[in-house]
GROMACS .gro file of C-alpha atoms in nm:
model
  106
    1MET     CA    1  -1.195  -0.616  -1.230
    2THR     CA    2  -1.070  -0.963  -1.265
    3ASP     CA    3  -0.761  -0.864  -1.461
    4TRP     CA    4  -0.719  -0.555  -1.253
    5ILE     CA    5  -0.704  -0.793  -0.957
    6GLY     CA    6  -0.466  -1.042  -1.144
    7THR     CA    7  -0.186  -0.739  -1.157
    8LEU     CA    8  -0.153  -0.692  -0.783
    9SER     CA    9   0.113  -0.861  -0.600
   10VAL     CA   10   0.168  -0.879  -0.211
   11GLY     CA   11   0.487  -0.891   0.006
   12GLY     CA   12   0.610  -0.903   0.356
   13GLY     CA   13   0.387  -1.035   0.666
   14TYR     CA   14   0.542  -1.271   0.888
   15ASP     CA   15   0.282  -1.195   1.146
   16CYS     CA   16  -0.087  -1.197   1.165
   17ALA     CA   17  -0.184  -0.841   1.148
   18GLU     CA   18  -0.224  -0.662   0.842
   19ASP     CA   19  -0.139  -0.309   0.706
   20VAL     CA   20  -0.486  -0.205   0.694
   21ALA     CA   21  -0.388   0.159   0.704
   22SER     CA   22  -0.203   0.122   0.350
   23ALA     CA   23  -0.501  -0.012   0.207
   24LEU     CA   24  -0.760   0.234   0.331
   25GLU     CA   25  -0.523   0.533   0.259
   26ALA     CA   26  -0.497   0.392  -0.108
   27ALA     CA   27  -0.893   0.349  -0.135
   28ALA     CA   28  -0.907   0.681  -0.003
   29PHE     CA   29  -0.674   0.914  -0.185
   30ASN     CA   30  -0.526   0.709  -0.463
   31PHE     CA   31  -0.846   0.628  -0.614
   32PRO     CA   32  -1.017   0.857  -0.863
   33TRP     CA   33  -1.360   0.900  -0.725
   34ARG     CA   34  -1.517   1.023  -0.989
   35ALA     CA   35  -1.874   0.805  -1.044
   36SER     CA   36  -2.163   0.888  -0.854
   37THR     CA   37  -2.194   0.541  -0.670
   38ARG     CA   38  -1.878   0.492  -0.487
   39LEU     CA   39  -1.807   0.180  -0.284
   40VAL     CA   40  -1.488   0.012  -0.080
   41ILE     CA   41  -1.521  -0.316   0.021
   42HIS     CA   42  -1.289  -0.461   0.268
   43ILE     CA   43  -1.284  -0.861   0.287
   44THR     CA   44  -1.009  -0.956   0.586
   45ASP     CA   45  -0.957  -1.202   0.815
   46ALA     CA   46  -0.677  -1.004   1.014
   47PRO     CA   47  -0.682  -0.724   1.232
   48PRO     CA   48  -0.452  -0.414   1.174
   49HIS     CA   49  -0.151  -0.336   1.332
   50GLY     CA   50  -0.141  -0.225   1.695
   51ALA     CA   51  -0.234  -0.413   2.006
   52ASP     CA   52  -0.519  -0.165   2.062
   53TRP     CA   53  -0.713  -0.344   1.747
   54HIS     CA   54  -0.671  -0.718   1.848
   55ASN     CA   55  -0.646  -0.943   2.127
   56ASP     CA   56  -0.487  -1.234   2.021
   57ALA     CA   57  -0.276  -1.152   1.683
   58VAL     CA   58   0.075  -1.196   1.589
   59ASP     CA   59   0.192  -0.837   1.536
   60ASN     CA   60   0.535  -0.715   1.430
   61PHE     CA   61   0.385  -0.360   1.491
   62PRO     CA   62   0.229  -0.356   1.810
   63GLN     CA   63   0.251   0.008   1.848
   64GLY     CA   64   0.028   0.065   1.576
   65ASP     CA   65   0.070   0.186   1.226
   66TYR     CA   66   0.447   0.220   1.105
   67LYS     CA   67   0.360   0.567   0.966
   68ASN     CA   68   0.138   0.672   1.266
   69ARG     CA   69  -0.195   0.681   1.058
   70ASP     CA   70  -0.535   0.668   1.272
   71LEU     CA   71  -0.747   0.415   1.082
   72LEU     CA   72  -1.052   0.611   1.197
   73THR     CA   73  -0.951   0.928   0.993
   74PHE     CA   74  -1.008   0.724   0.640
   75ILE     CA   75  -1.311   0.570   0.754
   76LYS     CA   76  -1.444   0.952   0.836
   77PHE     CA   77  -1.326   1.035   0.512
   78PHE     CA   78  -1.547   0.767   0.348
   79ILE     CA   79  -1.831   0.915   0.525
   80ALA     CA   80  -1.766   1.261   0.456
   81ASN     CA   81  -1.747   1.198   0.087
   82HIS     CA   82  -2.031   0.959   0.051
   83ILE     CA   83  -1.811   0.629  -0.007
   84HIS     CA   84  -1.997   0.346   0.108
   85TYR     CA   85  -1.772   0.129   0.284
   86THR     CA   86  -1.833  -0.239   0.381
   87LEU     CA   87  -1.614  -0.454   0.605
   88LEU     CA   88  -1.712  -0.827   0.609
   89GLU     CA   89  -1.600  -0.964   0.913
   90ILE     CA   90  -1.465  -1.316   0.832
   91THR     CA   91  -1.320  -1.403   1.161
   92SER     CA   92  -1.368  -1.278   1.517
   93ARG     CA   93  -0.999  -1.132   1.487
   94THR     CA   94  -1.133  -0.839   1.335
   95GLU     CA   95  -1.450  -0.796   1.599
   96ILE     CA   96  -1.252  -0.481   1.751
   97MET     CA   97  -1.194  -0.313   1.425
   98PHE     CA   98  -1.548  -0.360   1.268
   99THR     CA   99  -1.694  -0.252   1.631
  100ARG     CA  100  -1.473   0.079   1.618
  101PHE     CA  101  -1.525   0.158   1.229
  102ARG     CA  102  -1.915   0.107   1.284
  103GLU     CA  103  -1.892   0.347   1.555
  104CYS     CA  104  -1.795   0.590   1.335
  105TYR     CA  105  -2.162   0.562   1.146
  106GLN     CA  106  -2.340   0.630   1.487
   0.00000   0.00000   0.00000
């Protein structure tokens, strides 16, 4: 895992909000979910793009995801496909995301 993480690169930025939709889409659809144990661990200190996902973040995409993807669709995909999803809430900036994702499980 450490070797694989070392191959990753990041780019862009210039705002606080993150492209959470692309990350969740990659986890849902670009990963070969073959094992019986399936787990996604999402560690972040920033909310997703879209003013309705945060209260105070600088956001270059306040209208939401640039591809108009619904984040809850990915969470519901994880649930339907028995993929355990864990969001580690590091700061209060992610509180809205944490709450809305948790509601999908109720």
